[in-house]
């Protein structure tokens, strides 16, 4: 049996162990690097899929790309000015009708109607009050 305390044998065993450890480390590092690279490739691929869009496939709707989405935003912004102008005109008409403005609004007309109704109700109440009572005695005339 060889002498395991011999420095040459111990050096050879240490060198073999270091070589095996280095090989294992390199294999693991290479595997990790490939996994990291695969993840980045997938992320870069996802980015380009999002940028260019995805076509429809069975059971999945098409997804527009970034440029198509930007075009939709630009078109929407272009029409927003007209839409807001139209809405402002409608809001101005509504404001004109619900605020006091010297008699031409719906609010003014409603108050005039309420005042007229109150006056009519007062006149009706006055009319329906019992007036002074008069007693009339009726005696039959005697004929002689």
Short mmCIF file of N, CA, C and O in Angstrom, two decimals:
data_model
loop_
_atom_site.label_atom_id
_atom_site.label_comp_id
_atom_site.label_asym_id
_atom_site.label_seq_id
_atom_site.Cartn_x
_atom_site.Cartn_y
_atom_site.Cartn_z
N UNK A 1 0.84 -1.16 0.00
CA UNK A 1 0.00 0.00 0.00
C UNK A 1 0.90 1.23 0.00
O UNK A 1 1.86 1.31 0.74
N UNK A 2 0.47 2.27 -0.83
CA UNK A 2 1.33 3.45 -0.91
C UNK A 2 1.24 4.27 0.38
O UNK A 2 0.22 4.29 1.06
N UNK A 3 2.26 4.95 0.63
CA UNK A 3 2.34 5.79 1.83
C UNK A 3 1.63 7.11 1.54
O UNK A 3 2.06 7.90 0.72
N UNK A 4 0.46 7.36 2.22
CA UNK A 4 -0.34 8.55 1.95
C UNK A 4 0.21 9.79 2.64
O UNK A 4 -0.31 10.88 2.46
N UNK A 5 1.25 9.61 3.39
CA UNK A 5 1.86 10.77 4.03
C UNK A 5 2.99 11.32 3.20
O UNK A 5 3.58 12.33 3.56
N UNK A 6 3.27 10.68 2.09
CA UNK A 6 4.32 11.13 1.20
C UNK A 6 3.90 12.47 0.59
O UNK A 6 2.82 12.59 0.02
N UNK A 7 4.75 13.46 0.67
CA UNK A 7 4.38 14.79 0.16
C UNK A 7 4.11 14.79 -1.35
O UNK A 7 3.28 15.55 -1.82
N UNK A 8 4.75 13.95 -2.11
CA UNK A 8 4.51 13.92 -3.54
C UNK A 8 3.11 13.38 -3.85
O UNK A 8 2.40 13.91 -4.71
N UNK A 9 2.70 12.33 -3.13
CA UNK A 9 1.36 11.76 -3.34
C UNK A 9 0.31 12.78 -2.89
O UNK A 9 -0.71 12.99 -3.55
N UNK A 10 0.54 13.42 -1.74
CA UNK A 10 -0.41 14.43 -1.26
C UNK A 10 -0.50 15.58 -2.25
O UNK A 10 -1.59 16.12 -2.50
N UNK A 11 0.60 15.98 -2.83
CA UNK A 11 0.60 17.06 -3.82
C UNK A 11 -0.18 16.66 -5.06
O UNK A 11 -0.93 17.47 -5.63
N UNK A 12 -0.01 15.39 -5.51
CA UNK A 12 -0.72 14.91 -6.69
C UNK A 12 -2.21 14.85 -6.41
O UNK A 12 -3.04 15.24 -7.26
N UNK A 13 -2.61 14.33 -5.22
CA UNK A 13 -4.04 14.26 -4.86
C UNK A 13 -4.62 15.67 -4.80
O UNK A 13 -5.73 15.94 -5.28
N UNK A 14 -3.87 16.61 -4.20
CA UNK A 14 -4.34 18.01 -4.12
C UNK A 14 -4.50 18.63 -5.50
O UNK A 14 -5.46 19.36 -5.77
N UNK A 15 -3.55 18.31 -6.40
CA UNK A 15 -3.62 18.86 -7.75
C UNK A 15 -4.82 18.30 -8.49
O UNK A 15 -5.54 19.02 -9.20
N UNK A 16 -5.06 16.99 -8.34
CA UNK A 16 -6.22 16.35 -9.00
C UNK A 16 -7.52 16.94 -8.44
O UNK A 16 -8.45 17.25 -9.18
N UNK A 17 -7.58 17.11 -7.11
CA UNK A 17 -8.79 17.67 -6.49
C UNK A 17 -9.01 19.10 -6.97
O UNK A 17 -10.14 19.52 -7.27
N UNK A 18 -7.95 19.88 -7.08
CA UNK A 18 -8.06 21.25 -7.55
C UNK A 18 -8.53 21.28 -9.00
O UNK A 18 -9.38 22.08 -9.38
N UNK A 19 -7.99 20.34 -9.81
CA UNK A 19 -8.39 20.27 -11.22
C UNK A 19 -9.86 19.89 -11.34
O UNK A 19 -10.61 20.50 -12.10
N UNK A 20 -10.29 18.88 -10.58
CA UNK A 20 -11.70 18.45 -10.61
C UNK A 20 -12.60 19.59 -10.13
O UNK A 20 -13.65 19.89 -10.72
N UNK A 21 -12.20 20.28 -9.03
CA UNK A 21 -12.99 21.40 -8.52
C UNK A 21 -13.09 22.54 -9.53
O UNK A 21 -14.14 23.15 -9.70
N UNK A 22 -11.97 22.79 -10.20
CA UNK A 22 -11.97 23.85 -11.22
C UNK A 22 -12.89 23.49 -12.37
O UNK A 22 -13.66 24.33 -12.86
N UNK A 23 -12.83 22.23 -12.80
CA UNK A 23 -13.70 21.78 -13.90
C UNK A 23 -15.16 21.89 -13.50
O UNK A 23 -16.00 22.39 -14.26
N UNK A 24 -15.49 21.43 -12.29
CA UNK A 24 -16.88 21.52 -11.81
C UNK A 24 -17.31 22.99 -11.73
O UNK A 24 -18.41 23.36 -12.15
N UNK A 25 -16.45 23.84 -11.21
CA UNK A 25 -16.76 25.27 -11.12
C UNK A 25 -16.99 25.89 -12.49
O UNK A 25 -17.91 26.69 -12.68
N UNK A 26 -16.13 25.51 -13.46
CA UNK A 26 -16.29 26.05 -14.81
C UNK A 26 -17.59 25.57 -15.46
O UNK A 26 -18.27 26.34 -16.14
N UNK A 27 -17.92 24.30 -15.25
CA UNK A 27 -19.17 23.76 -15.81
C UNK A 27 -20.37 24.50 -15.21
O UNK A 27 -21.30 24.90 -15.92
N UNK A 28 -20.35 24.69 -13.88
CA UNK A 28 -21.46 25.41 -13.23
C UNK A 28 -21.51 26.87 -13.69
O UNK A 28 -22.59 27.41 -13.91
N UNK A 29 -20.38 27.51 -13.79
CA UNK A 29 -20.35 28.90 -14.24
C UNK A 29 -20.88 29.02 -15.67
O UNK A 29 -21.64 29.93 -15.99
N UNK A 30 -20.48 28.06 -16.52
CA UNK A 30 -20.96 28.07 -17.90
C UNK A 30 -22.48 27.86 -17.94
O UNK A 30 -23.19 28.54 -18.70
N UNK A 31 -22.99 26.96 -17.13
CA UNK A 31 -24.44 26.72 -17.09
C UNK A 31 -25.18 27.97 -16.60
O UNK A 31 -26.23 28.35 -17.15
N UNK A 32 -24.63 28.60 -15.59
CA UNK A 32 -25.26 29.83 -15.07
C UNK A 32 -25.22 30.93 -16.13
O UNK A 32 -26.21 31.66 -16.31
N UNK A 33 -24.11 31.07 -16.80
CA UNK A 33 -23.99 32.08 -17.84
C UNK A 33 -24.99 31.82 -18.96
O UNK A 33 -25.62 32.74 -19.45
N UNK A 34 -25.15 30.55 -19.38
CA UNK A 34 -26.11 30.21 -20.44
C UNK A 34 -27.53 30.52 -20.00
O UNK A 34 -28.34 31.03 -20.78
N UNK A 35 -27.85 30.24 -18.73
CA UNK A 35 -29.19 30.53 -18.22
C UNK A 35 -29.42 32.04 -18.19
O UNK A 35 -30.48 32.53 -18.58
N UNK A 36 -28.42 32.78 -17.72
CA UNK A 36 -28.52 34.24 -17.68
C UNK A 36 -28.71 34.80 -19.08
O UNK A 36 -29.54 35.66 -19.32
N UNK A 37 -27.91 34.26 -20.04
CA UNK A 37 -27.99 34.71 -21.43
C UNK A 37 -29.36 34.38 -22.03
O UNK A 37 -29.96 35.19 -22.73
N UNK A 38 -29.90 33.21 -21.70
CA UNK A 38 -31.21 32.79 -22.20
C UNK A 38 -32.29 33.74 -21.65
O UNK A 38 -33.20 34.15 -22.37
N UNK A 39 -32.17 34.11 -20.38
CA UNK A 39 -33.13 35.05 -19.78
C UNK A 39 -33.10 36.40 -20.48
O UNK A 39 -34.13 37.00 -20.76
N UNK A 40 -31.88 36.89 -20.78
CA UNK A 40 -31.77 38.17 -21.46
C UNK A 40 -32.30 38.08 -22.88
O UNK A 40 -32.95 39.00 -23.37
N UNK A 41 -32.01 36.96 -23.55
CA UNK A 41 -32.54 36.78 -24.91
C UNK A 41 -34.07 36.81 -24.88
O UNK A 41 -34.70 37.40 -25.74
N UNK A 42 -34.65 36.16 -23.88
CA UNK A 42 -36.11 36.12 -23.76
C UNK A 42 -36.64 37.53 -23.49
O UNK A 42 -37.63 37.96 -24.08
N UNK A 43 -35.98 38.28 -22.60
CA UNK A 43 -36.43 39.64 -22.29
C UNK A 43 -36.30 40.55 -23.51
O UNK A 43 -37.19 41.35 -23.80
N UNK A 44 -35.21 40.41 -24.23
CA UNK A 44 -35.03 41.22 -25.43
C UNK A 44 -36.07 40.83 -26.47
O UNK A 44 -36.66 41.68 -27.14
N UNK A 45 -36.33 39.54 -26.60
CA UNK A 45 -37.37 39.07 -27.52
C UNK A 45 -38.75 39.61 -27.14
O UNK A 45 -39.52 40.03 -28.00
N UNK A 46 -39.05 39.59 -25.84
CA UNK A 46 -40.33 40.15 -25.37
C UNK A 46 -40.43 41.63 -25.70
O UNK A 46 -41.49 42.12 -26.09
N UNK A 47 -39.33 42.36 -25.51
CA UNK A 47 -39.32 43.79 -25.83
C UNK A 47 -39.65 44.01 -27.30
O UNK A 47 -40.49 44.85 -27.65
N UNK A 48 -39.00 43.26 -28.18
CA UNK A 48 -39.26 43.45 -29.61
C UNK A 48 -40.66 42.99 -30.00
O UNK A 48 -41.29 43.59 -30.87
N UNK A 49 -41.17 41.96 -29.34
CA UNK A 49 -42.56 41.55 -29.60
C UNK A 49 -43.52 42.67 -29.19
O UNK A 49 -44.48 42.96 -29.91
N UNK A 50 -43.26 43.29 -28.05
CA UNK A 50 -44.11 44.40 -27.61
C UNK A 50 -43.97 45.60 -28.55
O UNK A 50 -44.94 46.28 -28.85
N UNK A 51 -42.76 45.85 -29.02
CA UNK A 51 -42.51 46.99 -29.90
C UNK A 51 -43.21 46.81 -31.24
O UNK A 51 -43.85 47.73 -31.75
N UNK A 52 -43.09 45.61 -31.80
CA UNK A 52 -43.65 45.35 -33.12
C UNK A 52 -45.10 44.90 -33.07
O UNK A 52 -45.80 44.96 -34.07
N UNK A 53 -45.55 44.42 -31.93
CA UNK A 53 -46.91 43.88 -31.82
C UNK A 53 -46.91 42.39 -32.10
O UNK A 53 -45.92 41.82 -32.56
N UNK A 54 -48.03 41.78 -31.81
CA UNK A 54 -48.15 40.34 -32.03
C UNK A 54 -49.37 40.08 -32.90
O UNK A 54 -50.44 40.63 -32.64
N UNK A 55 -49.24 39.22 -33.89
CA UNK A 55 -50.41 38.91 -34.73
C UNK A 55 -51.40 38.02 -33.96
O UNK A 55 -51.04 37.38 -32.97
N UNK A 56 -52.63 38.05 -34.43
CA UNK A 56 -53.65 37.20 -33.81
C UNK A 56 -53.34 35.74 -34.10
O UNK A 56 -52.78 35.39 -35.13
N UNK A 57 -53.70 34.90 -33.17
CA UNK A 57 -53.59 33.46 -33.37
C UNK A 57 -54.83 32.84 -32.75
O UNK A 57 -55.58 33.53 -32.05
N UNK A 58 -55.09 31.57 -33.00
CA UNK A 58 -56.34 30.99 -32.52
C UNK A 58 -56.51 31.18 -31.01
O UNK A 58 -55.66 30.80 -30.21
N UNK A 59 -57.60 31.84 -30.66
CA UNK A 59 -57.93 32.03 -29.25
C UNK A 59 -57.29 33.24 -28.60
O UNK A 59 -57.55 33.56 -27.45
N UNK A 60 -56.44 33.96 -29.34
CA UNK A 60 -55.74 35.13 -28.79
C UNK A 60 -55.87 36.28 -29.78
O UNK A 60 -55.60 36.13 -30.97
N UNK A 61 -56.30 37.44 -29.29
CA UNK A 61 -56.42 38.61 -30.14
C UNK A 61 -55.04 39.16 -30.49
O UNK A 61 -54.08 38.95 -29.77
N UNK A 62 -55.00 39.91 -31.58
CA UNK A 62 -53.75 40.57 -31.97
C UNK A 62 -53.45 41.69 -30.98
O UNK A 62 -54.36 42.30 -30.42
N UNK A 63 -52.18 41.93 -30.75
CA UNK A 63 -51.76 43.03 -29.88
C UNK A 63 -51.02 44.04 -30.74
O UNK A 63 -50.04 43.69 -31.39
N UNK A 64 -51.49 45.30 -30.75
CA UNK A 64 -50.80 46.29 -31.57
C UNK A 64 -49.43 46.63 -30.99
O UNK A 64 -49.20 46.53 -29.79
N UNK A 65 -48.55 47.05 -31.87
CA UNK A 65 -47.22 47.44 -31.44
C UNK A 65 -47.19 48.86 -30.90
O UNK A 65 -48.21 49.57 -30.88
N UNK A 66 -46.03 49.29 -30.47
CA UNK A 66 -45.88 50.61 -29.85
C UNK A 66 -46.26 51.71 -30.84
O UNK A 66 -46.96 52.66 -30.48
N UNK A 67 -45.82 51.62 -32.08
CA UNK A 67 -46.10 52.66 -33.05
C UNK A 67 -47.60 52.77 -33.33
O UNK A 67 -48.14 53.87 -33.48
N UNK A 68 -48.30 51.64 -33.41
CA UNK A 68 -49.75 51.68 -33.61
C UNK A 68 -50.44 52.33 -32.42
O UNK A 68 -51.37 53.13 -32.58
N UNK A 69 -49.99 52.01 -31.21
CA UNK A 69 -50.57 52.61 -30.01
C UNK A 69 -50.31 54.11 -29.98
O UNK A 69 -51.18 54.89 -29.59
N UNK A 70 -49.12 54.54 -30.35
CA UNK A 70 -48.82 55.97 -30.40
C UNK A 70 -49.70 56.68 -31.42
O UNK A 70 -50.15 57.80 -31.18
N UNK A 71 -49.96 56.05 -32.55
CA UNK A 71 -50.82 56.64 -33.57
C UNK A 71 -52.23 56.85 -33.02
O UNK A 71 -52.85 57.89 -33.24
N UNK A 72 -52.73 55.86 -32.28
CA UNK A 72 -54.06 55.99 -31.66
C UNK A 72 -54.08 57.15 -30.68
O UNK A 72 -55.02 57.96 -30.65
N UNK A 73 -53.02 57.29 -29.88
CA UNK A 73 -52.95 58.40 -28.94
C UNK A 73 -52.91 59.74 -29.66
O UNK A 73 -53.57 60.70 -29.24
N UNK A 74 -52.14 59.83 -30.74
CA UNK A 74 -52.06 61.09 -31.49
C UNK A 74 -53.41 61.44 -32.10
O UNK A 74 -53.83 62.60 -32.07
N UNK A 75 -54.09 60.44 -32.67
CA UNK A 75 -55.41 60.70 -33.27
C UNK A 75 -56.41 61.14 -32.20
O UNK A 75 -57.20 62.05 -32.42
N UNK A 76 -56.36 60.51 -31.05
CA UNK A 76 -57.27 60.87 -29.96
C UNK A 76 -56.98 62.29 -29.50
O UNK A 76 -57.91 63.07 -29.27
N UNK A 77 -55.72 62.63 -29.37
CA UNK A 77 -55.36 63.99 -28.95
C UNK A 77 -55.80 65.02 -29.98
O UNK A 77 -56.22 66.11 -29.62
N UNK A 78 -55.71 64.68 -31.25
CA UNK A 78 -56.10 65.62 -32.29
C UNK A 78 -57.59 65.93 -32.22
O UNK A 78 -58.00 67.06 -32.48
N UNK A 79 -58.41 64.96 -31.87
CA UNK A 79 -59.86 65.18 -31.81
C UNK A 79 -60.31 65.70 -30.45
O UNK A 79 -61.43 66.16 -30.32
N UNK A 80 -59.44 65.66 -29.46
CA UNK A 80 -59.84 66.11 -28.12
C UNK A 80 -60.13 67.60 -28.09
O UNK A 80 -61.03 68.05 -27.38
N UNK A 81 -59.40 68.40 -28.85
CA UNK A 81 -59.65 69.84 -28.86
C UNK A 81 -61.06 70.16 -29.32
O UNK A 81 -61.77 70.96 -28.70
N UNK A 82 -61.50 69.51 -30.40
CA UNK A 82 -62.86 69.73 -30.90
C UNK A 82 -63.88 69.23 -29.90
O UNK A 82 -64.88 69.91 -29.63
N UNK A 83 -63.63 68.07 -29.33
CA UNK A 83 -64.56 67.51 -28.35
C UNK A 83 -64.70 68.42 -27.15
O UNK A 83 -65.81 68.70 -26.69
N UNK A 84 -63.58 68.91 -26.63
CA UNK A 84 -63.63 69.79 -25.47
C UNK A 84 -64.33 71.11 -25.81
O UNK A 84 -65.09 71.64 -25.00
N UNK A 85 -64.12 71.63 -27.01
CA UNK A 85 -64.79 72.86 -27.42
C UNK A 85 -66.30 72.64 -27.45
O UNK A 85 -67.08 73.49 -26.96
N UNK A 86 -66.74 71.53 -28.02
CA UNK A 86 -68.18 71.21 -28.07
C UNK A 86 -68.75 71.04 -26.67
O UNK A 86 -69.85 71.53 -26.38
N UNK A 87 -68.02 70.36 -25.81
CA UNK A 87 -68.50 70.17 -24.44
C UNK A 87 -68.58 71.49 -23.70
O UNK A 87 -69.52 71.72 -22.93
N UNK A 88 -67.63 72.37 -23.92
CA UNK A 88 -67.68 73.68 -23.27
C UNK A 88 -68.90 74.47 -23.72
O UNK A 88 -69.53 75.16 -22.92
N UNK A 89 -69.25 74.38 -25.00
CA UNK A 89 -70.44 75.07 -25.50
C UNK A 89 -71.70 74.53 -24.83
O UNK A 89 -72.58 75.29 -24.42
N UNK A 90 -71.79 73.21 -24.70
CA UNK A 90 -72.95 72.60 -24.05
C UNK A 90 -73.01 73.01 -22.58
O UNK A 90 -74.08 73.36 -22.06
N UNK A 91 -71.87 72.99 -21.92
CA UNK A 91 -71.85 73.39 -20.50
C UNK A 91 -72.23 74.86 -20.33
O UNK A 91 -72.90 75.21 -19.36
N UNK A 92 -71.83 75.70 -21.26
CA UNK A 92 -72.21 77.12 -21.18
C UNK A 92 -73.71 77.29 -21.33
O UNK A 92 -74.34 78.08 -20.63
N UNK A 93 -74.32 76.51 -22.23
CA UNK A 93 -75.78 76.55 -22.39
C UNK A 93 -76.47 76.11 -21.12
O UNK A 93 -77.43 76.74 -20.66
N UNK A 94 -75.99 75.05 -20.52
CA UNK A 94 -76.58 74.55 -19.27
C UNK A 94 -76.41 75.58 -18.17
O UNK A 94 -77.36 75.89 -17.43
N UNK A 95 -75.22 76.16 -18.05
CA UNK A 95 -74.98 77.18 -17.02
C UNK A 95 -75.92 78.36 -17.21
O UNK A 95 -76.47 78.90 -16.26
N UNK A 96 -76.13 78.76 -18.45
CA UNK A 96 -77.03 79.89 -18.74
C UNK A 96 -78.44 79.61 -18.24
O UNK A 96 -79.14 80.51 -17.77
N UNK A 97 -78.87 78.36 -18.31
CA UNK A 97 -80.24 78.02 -17.93
C UNK A 97 -80.43 77.79 -16.44
O UNK A 97 -81.54 77.89 -15.94
N UNK A 98 -79.38 77.48 -15.72
CA UNK A 98 -79.55 77.15 -14.30
C UNK A 98 -79.08 78.26 -13.36
O UNK A 98 -79.15 78.10 -12.14
N UNK A 99 -78.62 79.37 -13.89
CA UNK A 99 -78.22 80.50 -13.06
C UNK A 99 -79.14 81.68 -13.36
O UNK A 99 -79.70 81.80 -14.45
N UNK A 100 -79.29 82.58 -12.37
CA UNK A 100 -80.08 83.78 -12.59
C UNK A 100 -79.38 84.65 -13.63
O UNK A 100 -78.18 84.86 -13.58
N UNK A 101 -80.17 85.18 -14.59
CA UNK A 101 -79.57 86.06 -15.58
C UNK A 101 -80.61 87.05 -16.12
O UNK A 101 -80.85 87.13 -17.31
N UNK A 102 -81.23 87.76 -15.24
CA UNK A 102 -82.17 88.83 -15.59
C UNK A 102 -83.41 88.34 -16.32
O UNK A 102 -83.95 89.01 -17.18
N UNK A 103 -83.87 87.14 -16.01
CA UNK A 103 -85.17 86.70 -16.48
C UNK A 103 -85.23 85.77 -17.66
O UNK A 103 -86.31 85.30 -17.99
N UNK A 104 -84.13 85.48 -18.33
CA UNK A 104 -84.24 84.65 -19.53
C UNK A 104 -83.87 83.19 -19.30
O UNK A 104 -83.91 82.40 -20.23
N UNK A 105 -83.54 82.82 -18.08
CA UNK A 105 -83.15 81.42 -17.83
C UNK A 105 -84.34 80.61 -17.33
O UNK A 105 -85.37 81.15 -16.93
N UNK A 106 -84.19 79.32 -17.38
CA UNK A 106 -85.22 78.42 -16.87
C UNK A 106 -85.40 78.65 -15.37
O UNK A 106 -86.52 78.60 -14.85
N UNK A 107 -84.32 78.93 -14.68
CA UNK A 107 -84.41 79.17 -13.24
C UNK A 107 -85.27 80.41 -12.96
O UNK A 107 -86.12 80.40 -12.07
N UNK A 108 -85.06 81.49 -13.72
CA UNK A 108 -85.88 82.70 -13.54
C UNK A 108 -87.35 82.41 -13.85
O UNK A 108 -88.24 82.85 -13.13
N UNK A 109 -87.59 81.67 -14.93
CA UNK A 109 -88.97 81.35 -15.31
C UNK A 109 -89.64 80.50 -14.23
O UNK A 109 -90.82 80.70 -13.92
N UNK A 110 -88.91 79.58 -13.65
CA UNK A 110 -89.46 78.74 -12.59
C UNK A 110 -89.84 79.58 -11.38
O UNK A 110 -90.91 79.38 -10.79
N UNK A 111 -89.00 80.52 -11.03
CA UNK A 111 -89.33 81.39 -9.89
C UNK A 111 -90.55 82.25 -10.20
O UNK A 111 -91.40 82.46 -9.32
N UNK A 112 -90.66 82.75 -11.44
CA UNK A 112 -91.86 83.52 -11.81
C UNK A 112 -93.10 82.66 -11.69
O UNK A 112 -94.14 83.09 -11.19
N UNK A 113 -93.04 81.42 -12.16
CA UNK A 113 -94.19 80.52 -12.06
C UNK A 113 -94.55 80.25 -10.61
O UNK A 113 -95.73 80.22 -10.25
N UNK A 114 -93.56 80.03 -9.77
CA UNK A 114 -93.83 79.78 -8.34
C UNK A 114 -94.51 80.99 -7.71
O UNK A 114 -95.48 80.84 -6.97
N UNK A 115 -94.00 82.18 -8.01
CA UNK A 115 -94.62 83.39 -7.46
C UNK A 115 -96.06 83.53 -7.95
O UNK A 115 -96.96 83.88 -7.18
N UNK A 116 -96.30 83.26 -9.23
CA UNK A 116 -97.65 83.33 -9.78
C UNK A 116 -98.57 82.31 -9.13
O UNK A 116 -99.74 82.61 -8.82
N UNK A 117 -98.06 81.12 -8.91
CA UNK A 117 -98.87 80.07 -8.27
C UNK A 117 -99.23 80.47 -6.84
O UNK A 117 -100.35 80.24 -6.39
N UNK A 118 -98.27 81.06 -6.13
CA UNK A 118 -98.55 81.50 -4.76
C UNK A 118 -99.63 82.58 -4.76
O UNK A 118 -100.55 82.56 -3.93
N UNK A 119 -99.55 83.52 -5.70
CA UNK A 119 -100.56 84.59 -5.77
C UNK A 119 -101.93 84.00 -6.09
O UNK A 119 -102.94 84.38 -5.47
N UNK A 120 -101.98 83.06 -7.03
CA UNK A 120 -103.26 82.41 -7.35
C UNK A 120 -103.80 81.64 -6.17
O UNK A 120 -105.02 81.66 -5.91
N UNK A 121 -102.93 80.96 -5.44
CA UNK A 121 -103.38 80.20 -4.27
C UNK A 121 -103.95 81.14 -3.22
O UNK A 121 -104.97 80.85 -2.59
N UNK A 122 -103.32 82.30 -3.03
CA UNK A 122 -103.83 83.26 -2.05
C UNK A 122 -105.20 83.80 -2.48
O UNK A 122 -106.11 83.93 -1.66
N UNK A 123 -105.35 84.11 -3.77
CA UNK A 123 -106.64 84.61 -4.26
C UNK A 123 -107.73 83.55 -4.11
O UNK A 123 -108.86 83.86 -3.75
N UNK A 124 -107.37 82.29 -4.38
CA UNK A 124 -108.34 81.22 -4.25
C UNK A 124 -108.77 81.05 -2.80
O UNK A 124 -109.95 80.89 -2.49
N UNK A 125 -107.80 81.11 -1.89
CA UNK A 125 -108.12 81.00 -0.46
C UNK A 125 -109.05 82.14 -0.04
O UNK A 125 -110.00 81.94 0.71
N UNK A 126 -108.76 83.32 -0.51
CA UNK A 126 -109.59 84.49 -0.17
C UNK A 126 -110.99 84.31 -0.72
O UNK A 126 -111.99 84.63 -0.06
N UNK A 127 -111.07 83.77 -1.93
CA UNK A 127 -112.38 83.56 -2.56
C UNK A 127 -113.20 82.49 -1.82
O UNK A 127 -114.42 82.60 -1.74
N UNK A 128 -112.54 81.48 -1.31
CA UNK A 128 -113.25 80.38 -0.67
C UNK A 128 -113.60 80.65 0.78
O UNK A 128 -114.32 79.87 1.40
N UNK A 129 -113.12 81.72 1.37
CA UNK A 129 -113.47 82.04 2.75
C UNK A 129 -114.96 82.35 2.82
O UNK A 129 -115.51 82.99 1.93
N UNK A 130 -115.57 81.89 3.90
CA UNK A 130 -116.99 82.22 4.02
C UNK A 130 -117.16 83.73 4.24
O UNK A 130 -116.41 84.35 4.98
N UNK A 131 -118.12 84.29 3.57
CA UNK A 131 -118.38 85.72 3.69
C UNK A 131 -119.28 86.00 4.90
O UNK A 131 -119.58 85.11 5.70
N UNK A 132 -119.72 87.25 5.04
CA UNK A 132 -120.62 87.56 6.16
C UNK A 132 -121.94 86.81 6.00
O UNK A 132 -122.44 86.64 4.90
N UNK A 133 -122.43 86.36 7.09
CA UNK A 133 -123.68 85.59 7.02
C UNK A 133 -124.87 86.52 7.25
O UNK A 133 -124.82 87.43 8.06
N UNK A 134 -125.90 86.27 6.52
CA UNK A 134 -127.13 87.04 6.63
C UNK A 134 -128.26 86.07 6.91
O UNK A 134 -128.37 85.04 6.27
N UNK A 135 -129.10 86.43 7.88
CA UNK A 135 -130.24 85.58 8.20
C UNK A 135 -131.46 86.18 7.53
O UNK A 135 -131.77 87.35 7.68
N UNK A 136 -132.09 85.38 6.79
CA UNK A 136 -133.30 85.82 6.10
C UNK A 136 -134.46 85.04 6.68
O UNK A 136 -134.47 83.82 6.65
N UNK A 137 -135.40 85.73 7.23
CA UNK A 137 -136.60 85.09 7.75
C UNK A 137 -137.66 85.18 6.68
O UNK A 137 -138.02 86.25 6.21
N UNK A 138 -138.16 84.11 6.33
CA UNK A 138 -139.20 84.09 5.34
C UNK A 138 -140.51 83.72 6.05
O UNK A 138 -140.61 82.67 6.67
N UNK A 139 -141.49 84.60 6.00
CA UNK A 139 -142.80 84.34 6.58
C UNK A 139 -143.80 84.24 5.44
O UNK A 139 -143.83 85.10 4.57
N UNK A 140 -144.55 83.27 5.53
CA UNK A 140 -145.57 83.20 4.48
C UNK A 140 -146.58 84.36 4.64
O UNK A 140 -146.91 84.73 5.76
N UNK A 141 -147.03 84.90 3.60
CA UNK A 141 -148.00 85.99 3.67
C UNK A 141 -149.39 85.43 3.95
O UNK A 141 -149.77 84.43 3.42
N UNK A 142 -149.98 86.17 4.77
CA UNK A 142 -151.33 85.73 5.11
C UNK A 142 -152.27 86.36 4.08
O UNK A 142 -152.23 87.54 3.83
N UNK A 143 -153.10 85.60 3.59
CA UNK A 143 -154.09 86.07 2.65
C UNK A 143 -155.40 86.26 3.38
O UNK A 143 -155.86 85.41 4.11
N UNK A 144 -156.04 87.30 3.26
CA UNK A 144 -157.28 87.53 3.96
C UNK A 144 -158.45 87.60 3.07
O UNK A 144 -158.63 87.95 2.04
#
